[in-house]
PDB file of C-alpha atoms and ligand atoms in Angstrom:
ATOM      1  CA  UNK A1464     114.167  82.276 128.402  1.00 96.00           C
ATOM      2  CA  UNK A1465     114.764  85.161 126.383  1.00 97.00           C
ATOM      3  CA  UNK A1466     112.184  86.281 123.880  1.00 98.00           C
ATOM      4  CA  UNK A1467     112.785  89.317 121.383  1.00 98.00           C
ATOM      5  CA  UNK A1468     109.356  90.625 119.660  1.00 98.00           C
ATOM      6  CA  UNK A1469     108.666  93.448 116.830  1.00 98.00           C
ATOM      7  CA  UNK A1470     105.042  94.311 115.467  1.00 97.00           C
ATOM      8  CA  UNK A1471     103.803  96.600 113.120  1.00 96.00           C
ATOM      9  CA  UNK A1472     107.120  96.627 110.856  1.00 97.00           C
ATOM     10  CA  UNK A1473     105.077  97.695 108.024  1.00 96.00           C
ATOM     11  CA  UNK A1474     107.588  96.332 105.537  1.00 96.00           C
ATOM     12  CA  UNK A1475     106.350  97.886 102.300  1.00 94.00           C
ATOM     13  CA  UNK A1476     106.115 101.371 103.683  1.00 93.00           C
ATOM     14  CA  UNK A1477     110.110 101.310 104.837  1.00 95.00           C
ATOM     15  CA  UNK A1478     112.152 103.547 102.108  1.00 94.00           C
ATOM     16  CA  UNK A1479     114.715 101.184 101.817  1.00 95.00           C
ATOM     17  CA  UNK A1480     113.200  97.684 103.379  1.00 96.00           C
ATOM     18  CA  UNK A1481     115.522  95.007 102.043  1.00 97.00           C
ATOM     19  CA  UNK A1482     118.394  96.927 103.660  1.00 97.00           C
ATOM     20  CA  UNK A1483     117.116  98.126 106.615  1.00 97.00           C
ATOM     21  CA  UNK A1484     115.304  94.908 107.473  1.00 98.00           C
ATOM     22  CA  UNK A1485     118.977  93.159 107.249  1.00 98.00           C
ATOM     23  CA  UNK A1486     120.350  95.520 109.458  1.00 98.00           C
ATOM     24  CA  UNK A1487     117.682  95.264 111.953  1.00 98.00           C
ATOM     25  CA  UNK A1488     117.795  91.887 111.809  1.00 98.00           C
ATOM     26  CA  UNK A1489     121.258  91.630 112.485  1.00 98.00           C
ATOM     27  CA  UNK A1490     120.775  93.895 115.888  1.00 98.00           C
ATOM     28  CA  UNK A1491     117.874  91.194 116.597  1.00 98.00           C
ATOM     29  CA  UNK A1492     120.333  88.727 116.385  1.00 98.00           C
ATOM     30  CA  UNK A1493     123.025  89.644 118.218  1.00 98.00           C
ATOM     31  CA  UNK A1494     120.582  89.657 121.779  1.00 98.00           C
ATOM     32  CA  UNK A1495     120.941  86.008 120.914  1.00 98.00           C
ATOM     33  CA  UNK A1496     117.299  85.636 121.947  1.00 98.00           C
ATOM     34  CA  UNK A1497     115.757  82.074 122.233  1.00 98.00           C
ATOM     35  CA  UNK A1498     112.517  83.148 120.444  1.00 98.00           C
ATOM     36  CA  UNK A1499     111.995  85.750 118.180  1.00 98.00           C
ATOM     37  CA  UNK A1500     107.768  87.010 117.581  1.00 98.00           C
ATOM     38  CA  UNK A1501     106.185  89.257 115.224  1.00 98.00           C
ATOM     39  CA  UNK A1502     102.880  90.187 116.426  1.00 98.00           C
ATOM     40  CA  UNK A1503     101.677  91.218 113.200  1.00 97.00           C
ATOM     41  CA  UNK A1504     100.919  94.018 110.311  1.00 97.00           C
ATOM     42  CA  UNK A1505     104.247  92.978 108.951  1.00 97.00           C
ATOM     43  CA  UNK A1506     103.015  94.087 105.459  1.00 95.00           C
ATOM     44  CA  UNK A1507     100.126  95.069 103.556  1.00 92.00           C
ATOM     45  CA  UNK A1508      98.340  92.002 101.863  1.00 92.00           C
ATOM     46  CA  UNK A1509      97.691  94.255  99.507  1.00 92.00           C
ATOM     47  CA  UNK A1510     101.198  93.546  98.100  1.00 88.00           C
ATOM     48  CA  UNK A1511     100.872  90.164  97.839  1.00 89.00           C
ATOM     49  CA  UNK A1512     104.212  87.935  98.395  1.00 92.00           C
ATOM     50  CA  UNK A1513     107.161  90.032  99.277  1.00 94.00           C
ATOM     51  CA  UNK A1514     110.448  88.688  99.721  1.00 95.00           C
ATOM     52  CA  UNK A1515     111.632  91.026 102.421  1.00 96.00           C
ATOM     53  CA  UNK A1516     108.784  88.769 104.473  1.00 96.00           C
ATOM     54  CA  UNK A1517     111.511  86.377 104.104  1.00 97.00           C
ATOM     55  CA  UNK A1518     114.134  88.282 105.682  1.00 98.00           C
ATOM     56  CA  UNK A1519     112.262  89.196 108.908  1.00 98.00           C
ATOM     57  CA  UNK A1520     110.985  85.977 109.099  1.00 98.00           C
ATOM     58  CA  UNK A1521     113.690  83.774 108.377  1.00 98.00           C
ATOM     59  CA  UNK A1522     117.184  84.952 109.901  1.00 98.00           C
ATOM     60  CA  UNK A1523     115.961  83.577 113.942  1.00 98.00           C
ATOM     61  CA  UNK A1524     115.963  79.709 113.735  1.00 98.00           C
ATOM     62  CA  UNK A1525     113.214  79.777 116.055  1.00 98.00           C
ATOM     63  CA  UNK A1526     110.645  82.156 114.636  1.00 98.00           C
ATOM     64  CA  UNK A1527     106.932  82.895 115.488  1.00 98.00           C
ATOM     65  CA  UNK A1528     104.458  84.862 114.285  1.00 98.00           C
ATOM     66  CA  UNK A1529     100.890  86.254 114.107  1.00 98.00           C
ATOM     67  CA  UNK A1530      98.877  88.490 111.393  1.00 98.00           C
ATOM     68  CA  UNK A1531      97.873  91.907 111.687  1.00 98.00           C
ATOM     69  CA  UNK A1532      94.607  93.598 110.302  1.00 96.00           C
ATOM     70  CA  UNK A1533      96.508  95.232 107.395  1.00 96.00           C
ATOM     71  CA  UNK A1534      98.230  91.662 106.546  1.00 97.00           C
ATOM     72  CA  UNK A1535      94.456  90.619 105.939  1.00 97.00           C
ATOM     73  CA  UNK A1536      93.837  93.562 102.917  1.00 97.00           C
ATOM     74  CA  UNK A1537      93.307  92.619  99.546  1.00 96.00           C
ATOM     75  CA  UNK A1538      92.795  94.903  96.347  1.00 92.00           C
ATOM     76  CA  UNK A1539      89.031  96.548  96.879  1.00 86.00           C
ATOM     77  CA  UNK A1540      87.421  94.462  93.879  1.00 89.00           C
ATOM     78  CA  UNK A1541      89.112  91.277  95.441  1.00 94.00           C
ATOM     79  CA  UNK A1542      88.397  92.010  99.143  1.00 94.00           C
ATOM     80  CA  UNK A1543      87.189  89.074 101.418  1.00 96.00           C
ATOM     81  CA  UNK A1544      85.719  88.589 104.864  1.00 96.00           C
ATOM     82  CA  UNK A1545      88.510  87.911 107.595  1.00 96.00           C
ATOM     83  CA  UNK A1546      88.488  84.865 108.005  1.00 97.00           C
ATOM     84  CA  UNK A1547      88.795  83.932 104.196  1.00 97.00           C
ATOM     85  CA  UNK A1548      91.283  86.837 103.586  1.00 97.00           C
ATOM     86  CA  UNK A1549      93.130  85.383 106.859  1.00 98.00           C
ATOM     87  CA  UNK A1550      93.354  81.819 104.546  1.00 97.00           C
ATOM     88  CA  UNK A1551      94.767  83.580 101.225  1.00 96.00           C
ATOM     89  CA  UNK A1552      97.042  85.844 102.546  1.00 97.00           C
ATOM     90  CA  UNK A1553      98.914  83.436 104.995  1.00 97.00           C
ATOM     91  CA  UNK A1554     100.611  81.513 102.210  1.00 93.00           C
ATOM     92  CA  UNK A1555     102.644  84.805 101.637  1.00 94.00           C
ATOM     93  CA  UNK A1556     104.763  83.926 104.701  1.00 95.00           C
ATOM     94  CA  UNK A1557     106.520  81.034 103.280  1.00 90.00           C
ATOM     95  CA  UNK A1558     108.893  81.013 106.772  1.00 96.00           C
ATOM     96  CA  UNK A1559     108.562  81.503 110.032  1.00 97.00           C
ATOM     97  CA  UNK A1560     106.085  79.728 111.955  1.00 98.00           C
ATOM     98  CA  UNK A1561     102.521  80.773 112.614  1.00 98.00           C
ATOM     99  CA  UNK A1562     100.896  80.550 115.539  1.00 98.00           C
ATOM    100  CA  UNK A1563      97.211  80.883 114.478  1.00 98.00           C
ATOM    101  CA  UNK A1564      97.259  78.716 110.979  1.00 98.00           C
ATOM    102  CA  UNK A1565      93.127  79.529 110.155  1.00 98.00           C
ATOM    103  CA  UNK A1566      89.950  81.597 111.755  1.00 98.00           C
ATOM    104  CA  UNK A1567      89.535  78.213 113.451  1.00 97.00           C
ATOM    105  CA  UNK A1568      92.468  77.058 114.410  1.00 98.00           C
ATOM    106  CA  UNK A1569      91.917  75.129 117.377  1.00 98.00           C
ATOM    107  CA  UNK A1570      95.327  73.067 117.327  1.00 98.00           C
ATOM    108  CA  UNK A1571      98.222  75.511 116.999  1.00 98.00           C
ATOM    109  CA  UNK A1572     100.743  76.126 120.573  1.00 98.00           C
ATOM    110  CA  UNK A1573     104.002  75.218 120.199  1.00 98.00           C
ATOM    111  CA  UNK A1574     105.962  74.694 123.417  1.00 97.00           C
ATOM    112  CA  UNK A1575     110.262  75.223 123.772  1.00 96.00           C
ATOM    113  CA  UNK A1576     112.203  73.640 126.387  1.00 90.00           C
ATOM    114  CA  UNK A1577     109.406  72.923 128.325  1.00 85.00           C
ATOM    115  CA  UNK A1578     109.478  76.111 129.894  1.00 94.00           C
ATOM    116  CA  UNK A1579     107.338  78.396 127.673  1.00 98.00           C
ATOM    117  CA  UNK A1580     104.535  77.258 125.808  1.00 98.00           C
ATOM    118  CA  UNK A1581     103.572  80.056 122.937  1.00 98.00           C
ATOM    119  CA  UNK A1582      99.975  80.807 121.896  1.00 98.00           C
ATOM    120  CA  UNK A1583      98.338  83.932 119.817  1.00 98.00           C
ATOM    121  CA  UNK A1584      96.328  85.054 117.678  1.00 98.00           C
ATOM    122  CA  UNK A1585      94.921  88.077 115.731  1.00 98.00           C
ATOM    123  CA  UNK A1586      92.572  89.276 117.859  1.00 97.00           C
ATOM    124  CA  UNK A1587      89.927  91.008 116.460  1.00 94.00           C
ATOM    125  CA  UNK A1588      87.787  93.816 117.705  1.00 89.00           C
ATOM    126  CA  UNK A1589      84.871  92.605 119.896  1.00 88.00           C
ATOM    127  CA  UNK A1590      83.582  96.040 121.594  1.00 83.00           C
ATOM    128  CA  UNK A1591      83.507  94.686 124.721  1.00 86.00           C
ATOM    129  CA  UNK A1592      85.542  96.866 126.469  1.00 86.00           C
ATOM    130  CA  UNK A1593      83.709  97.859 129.404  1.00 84.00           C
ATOM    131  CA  UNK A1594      84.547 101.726 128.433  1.00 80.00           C
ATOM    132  CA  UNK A1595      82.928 101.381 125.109  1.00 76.00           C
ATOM    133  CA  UNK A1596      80.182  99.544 126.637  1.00 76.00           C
ATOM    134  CA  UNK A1597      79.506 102.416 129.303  1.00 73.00           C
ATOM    135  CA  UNK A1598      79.878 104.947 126.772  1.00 67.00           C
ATOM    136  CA  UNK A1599      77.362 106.128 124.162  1.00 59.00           C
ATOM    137  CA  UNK A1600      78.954 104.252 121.282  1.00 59.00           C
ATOM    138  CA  UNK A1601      76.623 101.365 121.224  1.00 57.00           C
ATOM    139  CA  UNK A1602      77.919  98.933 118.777  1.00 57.00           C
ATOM    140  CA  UNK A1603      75.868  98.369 115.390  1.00 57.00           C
ATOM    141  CA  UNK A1604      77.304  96.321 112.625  1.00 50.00           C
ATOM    142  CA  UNK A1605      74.626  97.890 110.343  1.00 47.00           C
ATOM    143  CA  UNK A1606      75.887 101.649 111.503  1.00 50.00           C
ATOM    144  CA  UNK A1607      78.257 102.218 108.443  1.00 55.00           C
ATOM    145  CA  UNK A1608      80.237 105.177 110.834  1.00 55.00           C
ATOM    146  CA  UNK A1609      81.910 102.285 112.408  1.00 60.00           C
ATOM    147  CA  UNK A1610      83.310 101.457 109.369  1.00 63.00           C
ATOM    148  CA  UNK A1611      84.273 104.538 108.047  1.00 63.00           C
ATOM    149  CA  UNK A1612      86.007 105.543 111.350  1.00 69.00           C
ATOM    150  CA  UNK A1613      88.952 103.168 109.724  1.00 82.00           C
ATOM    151  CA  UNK A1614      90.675 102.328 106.266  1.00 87.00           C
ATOM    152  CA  UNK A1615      89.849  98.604 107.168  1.00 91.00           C
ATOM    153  CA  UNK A1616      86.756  98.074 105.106  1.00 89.00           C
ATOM    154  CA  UNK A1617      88.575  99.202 101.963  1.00 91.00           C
ATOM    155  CA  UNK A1618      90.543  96.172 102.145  1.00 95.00           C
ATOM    156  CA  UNK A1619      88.391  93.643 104.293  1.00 94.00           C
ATOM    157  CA  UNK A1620      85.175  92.917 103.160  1.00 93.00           C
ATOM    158  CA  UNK A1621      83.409  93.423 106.734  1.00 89.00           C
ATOM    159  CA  UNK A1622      79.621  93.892 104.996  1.00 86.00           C
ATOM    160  CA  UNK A1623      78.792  91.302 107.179  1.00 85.00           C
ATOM    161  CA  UNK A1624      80.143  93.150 110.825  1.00 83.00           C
ATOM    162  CA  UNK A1625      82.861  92.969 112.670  1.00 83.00           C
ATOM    163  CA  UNK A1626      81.428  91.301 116.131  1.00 83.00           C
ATOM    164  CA  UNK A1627      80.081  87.820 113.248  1.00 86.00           C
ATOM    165  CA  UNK A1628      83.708  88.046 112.462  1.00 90.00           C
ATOM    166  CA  UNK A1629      85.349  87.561 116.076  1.00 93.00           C
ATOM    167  CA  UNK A1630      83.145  85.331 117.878  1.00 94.00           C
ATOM    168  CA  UNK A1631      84.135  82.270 115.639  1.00 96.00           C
ATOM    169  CA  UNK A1632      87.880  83.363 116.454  1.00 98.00           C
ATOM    170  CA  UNK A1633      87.422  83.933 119.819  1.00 97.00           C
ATOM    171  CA  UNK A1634      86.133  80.916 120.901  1.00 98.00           C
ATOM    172  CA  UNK A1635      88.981  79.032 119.055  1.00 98.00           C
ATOM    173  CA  UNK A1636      91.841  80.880 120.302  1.00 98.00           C
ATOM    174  CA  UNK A1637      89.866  79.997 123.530  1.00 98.00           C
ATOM    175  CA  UNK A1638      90.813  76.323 122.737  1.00 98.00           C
ATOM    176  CA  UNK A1639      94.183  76.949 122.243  1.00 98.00           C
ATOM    177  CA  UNK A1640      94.786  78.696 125.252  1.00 98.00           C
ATOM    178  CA  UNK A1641      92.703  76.247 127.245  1.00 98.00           C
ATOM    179  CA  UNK A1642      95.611  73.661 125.860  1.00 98.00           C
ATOM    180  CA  UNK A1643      98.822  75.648 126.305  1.00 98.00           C
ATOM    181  CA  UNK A1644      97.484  76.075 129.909  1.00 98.00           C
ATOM    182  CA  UNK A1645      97.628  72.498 130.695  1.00 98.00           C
ATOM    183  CA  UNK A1646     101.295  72.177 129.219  1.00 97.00           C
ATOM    184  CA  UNK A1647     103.639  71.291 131.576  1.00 96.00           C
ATOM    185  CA  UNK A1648     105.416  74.570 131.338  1.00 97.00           C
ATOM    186  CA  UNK A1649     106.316  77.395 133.684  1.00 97.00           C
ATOM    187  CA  UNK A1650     105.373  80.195 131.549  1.00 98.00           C
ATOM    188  CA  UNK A1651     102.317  80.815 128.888  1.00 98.00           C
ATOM    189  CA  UNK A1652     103.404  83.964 126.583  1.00 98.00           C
ATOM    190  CA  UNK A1653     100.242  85.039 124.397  1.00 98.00           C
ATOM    191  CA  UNK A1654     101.329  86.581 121.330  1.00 98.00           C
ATOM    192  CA  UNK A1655      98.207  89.037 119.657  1.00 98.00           C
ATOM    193  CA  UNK A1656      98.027  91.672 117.252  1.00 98.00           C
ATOM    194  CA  UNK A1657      95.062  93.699 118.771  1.00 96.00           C
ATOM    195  CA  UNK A1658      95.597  94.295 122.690  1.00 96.00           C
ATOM    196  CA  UNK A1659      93.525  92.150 124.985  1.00 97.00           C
ATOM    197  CA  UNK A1660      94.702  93.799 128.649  1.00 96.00           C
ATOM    198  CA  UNK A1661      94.427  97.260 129.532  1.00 93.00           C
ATOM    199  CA  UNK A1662      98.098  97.937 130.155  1.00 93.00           C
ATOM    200  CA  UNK A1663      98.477  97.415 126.491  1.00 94.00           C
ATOM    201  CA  UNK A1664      97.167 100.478 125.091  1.00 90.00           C
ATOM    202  CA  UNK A1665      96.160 103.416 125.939  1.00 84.00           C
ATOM    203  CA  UNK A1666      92.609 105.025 125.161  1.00 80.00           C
ATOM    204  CA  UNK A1667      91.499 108.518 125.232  1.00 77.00           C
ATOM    205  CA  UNK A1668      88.815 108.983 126.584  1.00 73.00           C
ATOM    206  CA  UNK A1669      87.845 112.184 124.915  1.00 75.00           C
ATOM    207  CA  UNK A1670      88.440 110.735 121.823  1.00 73.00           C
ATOM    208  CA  UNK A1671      85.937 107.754 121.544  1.00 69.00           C
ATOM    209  CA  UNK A1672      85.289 107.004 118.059  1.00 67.00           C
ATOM    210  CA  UNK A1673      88.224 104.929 116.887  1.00 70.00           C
ATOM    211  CA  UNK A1674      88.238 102.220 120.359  1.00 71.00           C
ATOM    212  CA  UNK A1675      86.503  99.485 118.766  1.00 66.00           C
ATOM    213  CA  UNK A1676      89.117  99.296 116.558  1.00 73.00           C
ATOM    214  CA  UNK A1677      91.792  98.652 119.528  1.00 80.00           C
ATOM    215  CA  UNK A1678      90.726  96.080 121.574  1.00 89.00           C
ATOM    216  CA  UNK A1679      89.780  92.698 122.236  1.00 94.00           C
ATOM    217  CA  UNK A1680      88.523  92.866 125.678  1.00 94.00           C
ATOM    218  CA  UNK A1681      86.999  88.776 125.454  1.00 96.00           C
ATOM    219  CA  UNK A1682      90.332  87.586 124.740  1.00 98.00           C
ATOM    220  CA  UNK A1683      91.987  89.215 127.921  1.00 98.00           C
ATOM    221  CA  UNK A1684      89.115  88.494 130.215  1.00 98.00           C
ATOM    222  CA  UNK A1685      89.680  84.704 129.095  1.00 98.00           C
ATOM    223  CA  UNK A1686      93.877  84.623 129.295  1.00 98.00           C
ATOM    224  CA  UNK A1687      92.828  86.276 133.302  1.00 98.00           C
ATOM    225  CA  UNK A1688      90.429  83.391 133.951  1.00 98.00           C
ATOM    226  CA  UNK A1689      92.945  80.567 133.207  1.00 98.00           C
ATOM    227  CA  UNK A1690      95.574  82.726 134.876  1.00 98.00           C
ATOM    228  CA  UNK A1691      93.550  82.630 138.325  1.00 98.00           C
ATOM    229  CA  UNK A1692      92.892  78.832 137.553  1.00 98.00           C
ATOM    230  CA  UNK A1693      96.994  78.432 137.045  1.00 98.00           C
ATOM    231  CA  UNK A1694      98.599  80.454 139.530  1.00 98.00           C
ATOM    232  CA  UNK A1695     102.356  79.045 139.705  1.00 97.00           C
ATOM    233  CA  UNK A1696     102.485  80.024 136.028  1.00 97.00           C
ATOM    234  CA  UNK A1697     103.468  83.444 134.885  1.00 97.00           C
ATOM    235  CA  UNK A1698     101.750  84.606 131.522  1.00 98.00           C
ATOM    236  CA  UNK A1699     103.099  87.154 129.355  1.00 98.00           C
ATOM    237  CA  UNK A1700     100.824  89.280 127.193  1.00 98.00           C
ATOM    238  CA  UNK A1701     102.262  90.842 124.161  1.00 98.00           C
ATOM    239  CA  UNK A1702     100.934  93.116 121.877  1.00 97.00           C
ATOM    240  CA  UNK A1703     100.912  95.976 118.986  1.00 96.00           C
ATOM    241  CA  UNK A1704      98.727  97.434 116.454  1.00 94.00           C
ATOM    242  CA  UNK A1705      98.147 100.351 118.390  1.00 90.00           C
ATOM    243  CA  UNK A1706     101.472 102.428 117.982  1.00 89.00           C
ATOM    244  CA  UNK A1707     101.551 105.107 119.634  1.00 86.00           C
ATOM    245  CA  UNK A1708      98.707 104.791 121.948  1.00 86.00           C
ATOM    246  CA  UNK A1709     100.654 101.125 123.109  1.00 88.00           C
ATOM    247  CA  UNK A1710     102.327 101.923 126.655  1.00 88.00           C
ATOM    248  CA  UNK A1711     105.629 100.427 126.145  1.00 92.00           C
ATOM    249  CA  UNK A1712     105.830  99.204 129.488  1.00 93.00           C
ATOM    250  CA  UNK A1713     105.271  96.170 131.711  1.00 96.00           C
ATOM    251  CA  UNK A1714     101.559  96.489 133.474  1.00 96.00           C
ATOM    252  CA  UNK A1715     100.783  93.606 135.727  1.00 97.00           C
ATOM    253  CA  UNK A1716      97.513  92.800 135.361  1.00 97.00           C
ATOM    254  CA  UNK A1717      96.804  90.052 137.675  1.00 98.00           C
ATOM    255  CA  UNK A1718      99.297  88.503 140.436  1.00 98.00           C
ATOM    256  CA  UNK A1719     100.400  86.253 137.675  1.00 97.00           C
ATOM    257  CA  UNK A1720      99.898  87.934 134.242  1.00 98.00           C
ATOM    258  CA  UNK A1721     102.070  90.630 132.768  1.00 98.00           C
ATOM    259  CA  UNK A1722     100.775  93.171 129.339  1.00 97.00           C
ATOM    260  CA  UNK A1723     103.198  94.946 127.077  1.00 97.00           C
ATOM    261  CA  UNK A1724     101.939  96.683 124.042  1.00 96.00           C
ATOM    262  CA  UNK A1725     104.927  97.399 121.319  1.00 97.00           C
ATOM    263  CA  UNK A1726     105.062 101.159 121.029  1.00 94.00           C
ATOM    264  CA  UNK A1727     105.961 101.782 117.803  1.00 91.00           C
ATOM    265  CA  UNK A1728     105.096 103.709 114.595  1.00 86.00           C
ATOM    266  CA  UNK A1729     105.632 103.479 110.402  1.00 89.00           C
ATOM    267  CA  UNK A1730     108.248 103.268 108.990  1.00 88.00           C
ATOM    268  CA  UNK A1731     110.202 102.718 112.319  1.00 93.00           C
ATOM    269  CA  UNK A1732     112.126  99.211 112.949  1.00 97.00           C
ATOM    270  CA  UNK A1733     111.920  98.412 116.684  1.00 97.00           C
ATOM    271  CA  UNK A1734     112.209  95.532 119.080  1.00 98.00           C
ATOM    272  CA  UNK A1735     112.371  94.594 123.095  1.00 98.00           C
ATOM    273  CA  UNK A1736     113.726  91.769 124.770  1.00 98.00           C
ATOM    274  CA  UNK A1737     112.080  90.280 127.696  1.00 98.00           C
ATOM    275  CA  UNK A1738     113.439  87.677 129.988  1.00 97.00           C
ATOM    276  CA  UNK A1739     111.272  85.699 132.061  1.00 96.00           C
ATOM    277  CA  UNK A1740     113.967  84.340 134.781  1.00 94.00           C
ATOM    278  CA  UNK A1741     113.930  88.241 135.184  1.00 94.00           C
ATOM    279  CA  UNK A1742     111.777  89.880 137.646  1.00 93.00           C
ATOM    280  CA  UNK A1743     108.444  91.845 135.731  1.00 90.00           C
ATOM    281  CA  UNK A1744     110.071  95.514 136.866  1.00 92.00           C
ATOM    282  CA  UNK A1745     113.571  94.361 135.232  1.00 96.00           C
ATOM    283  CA  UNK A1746     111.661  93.712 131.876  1.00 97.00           C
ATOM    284  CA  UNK A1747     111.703  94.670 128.769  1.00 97.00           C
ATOM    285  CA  UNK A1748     115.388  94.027 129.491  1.00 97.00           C
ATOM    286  CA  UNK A1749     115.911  95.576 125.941  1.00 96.00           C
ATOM    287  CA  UNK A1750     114.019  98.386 123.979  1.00 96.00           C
ATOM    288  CA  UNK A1751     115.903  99.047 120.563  1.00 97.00           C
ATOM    289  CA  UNK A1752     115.380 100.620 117.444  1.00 96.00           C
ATOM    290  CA  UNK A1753     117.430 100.808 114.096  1.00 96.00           C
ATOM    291  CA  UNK A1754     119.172 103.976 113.618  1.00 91.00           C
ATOM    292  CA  UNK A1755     118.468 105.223 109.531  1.00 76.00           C
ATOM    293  CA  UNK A1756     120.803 107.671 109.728  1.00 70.00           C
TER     294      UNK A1756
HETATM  295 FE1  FE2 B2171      97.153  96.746 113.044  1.00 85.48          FE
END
């Protein structure tokens, strides 16, 4: 199966975004792709409903998608906590389909051909990475330097911490993946926004202070366990958020599971193909990027 994914497209911030998202669209079209993913911060929520949504989401019949932090933000006298922001803004994408549908979805997969089944989510920061763990950072929702370290808590209301946020999520993305592992299918692709597997973004380590905002180190640890439990499946990790610090690259993380994170920046329009009859070092089989010029 061939699956083609962007992230991070950042729609309101293109110069020209009705134009260039046709045009980019039409190179995503032409790898005649089976699946096409967006792995979230399409937009700002802050813009409300956009119709150039509609054009990213609704040229590739078969169309998934998950949301991104900045797809959660809401004016700053409006702002809500995730998981309520997650429920207002998500009626902005009137196409495509969604494969997280609430905080607590514990439902959503959706399987095609019986050969991939396709599960994501979010992801939300949970600190446990074991290099923020081991370091000095200690994580305190009540230490207000966590929030200022990002533009987040503008938008989000996160009075109430980040880590109250995630565990809810976590353990219902852990449902869905416990059901797309018992599909009948030959290959589990987890779609996030935040990375979840090391290979998907790289940290500096001299330059702690903004890792909590990167990672979801739960959600990887969890796609690993049921990877062990399954291993005649091969599981595909993709990811963004993380620009430039994402590898670009295949990592294999386990004998059976394989990370990309989507390097990418704003205001840039770029995609990669990945075939998984193809062997992990053949893959992405595709990296493009629209030319503005
Ligand atoms: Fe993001």
């Amino acid at each position: 199966m061939k699956i083609a994914i962007t992230t991070d497209c950042h729609i309101q911030m293109l110069r020209h975004p009705e134009a260039e998202l046709s045009r980019f669209m039409d190179l995503v079209l032409a790898e005649k792709a089976d699946v096409f993913c967006v792995l979230g911060d399409l937009g700002d929520g802050l813009a409300g409903y956009d119709p150039n949504y509609q054009i990213l989401l609704g040229k590739h019949p078969t169309t998934f998608f998950v949301l991104g932090n900045h797809d959660l933000y809401r004016q700053r006298g409006m702002k809500l906590p995730p998981h309520e922001s997650f429920a207002f803004n998500l009626k902005h994408f009137a196409v495509g389909t969604p494969l997280e549908n609430s905080w607590n979805d514990i439902e959503t997969i959706h399987t095609i051909a019986d050969d991939c089944v396709f599960v994501g989510s979010i992801g939300w920061p949970d600190f446990e990475h074991p290099l923020i763990c081991d370091s000095k950072l200690h994580y305190d929702s009540s230490v207000d330097s966590w929030n200022a370290a990002t533009i987040d808590p503008q938008y989000i209301d996160l009075t109430r911490g980040w880590l109250q946020s995630t565990l809810p999520l976590q353990e219902a993305f852990a449902s869905r993946l416990t059901k797309a592992f018992a599909q009948p299918c030959s290959n589990v692709v987890v779609l996030t926004h935040y990375p979840i597997l090391p290979g998907q973004c790289v940290l500096d380590p001299d330059d702690l202070t903004m890792w909590p905002y990167f990672f979801n180190w739960t959600m990887g640890q969890e796609v690993l366990r049921l990877a062990r439990i399954h291993p005649a499946k091969r599981v595909w990790c993709f990811a963004g958020h993380s620009h430039d610090y994402c590898l670009g690259k295949v990592t294999q993380e386990a004998p059976n599971v394989f990370a990309y994170g989507h390097n990418t920046g704003y205001g840039r329009l770029r995609y990669a193909v990945f075939d998984t009859q193809a062997p992990s070092e053949s893959n992405p089989t595709t990296i493009n990027e629209l030319d503005k010029h």
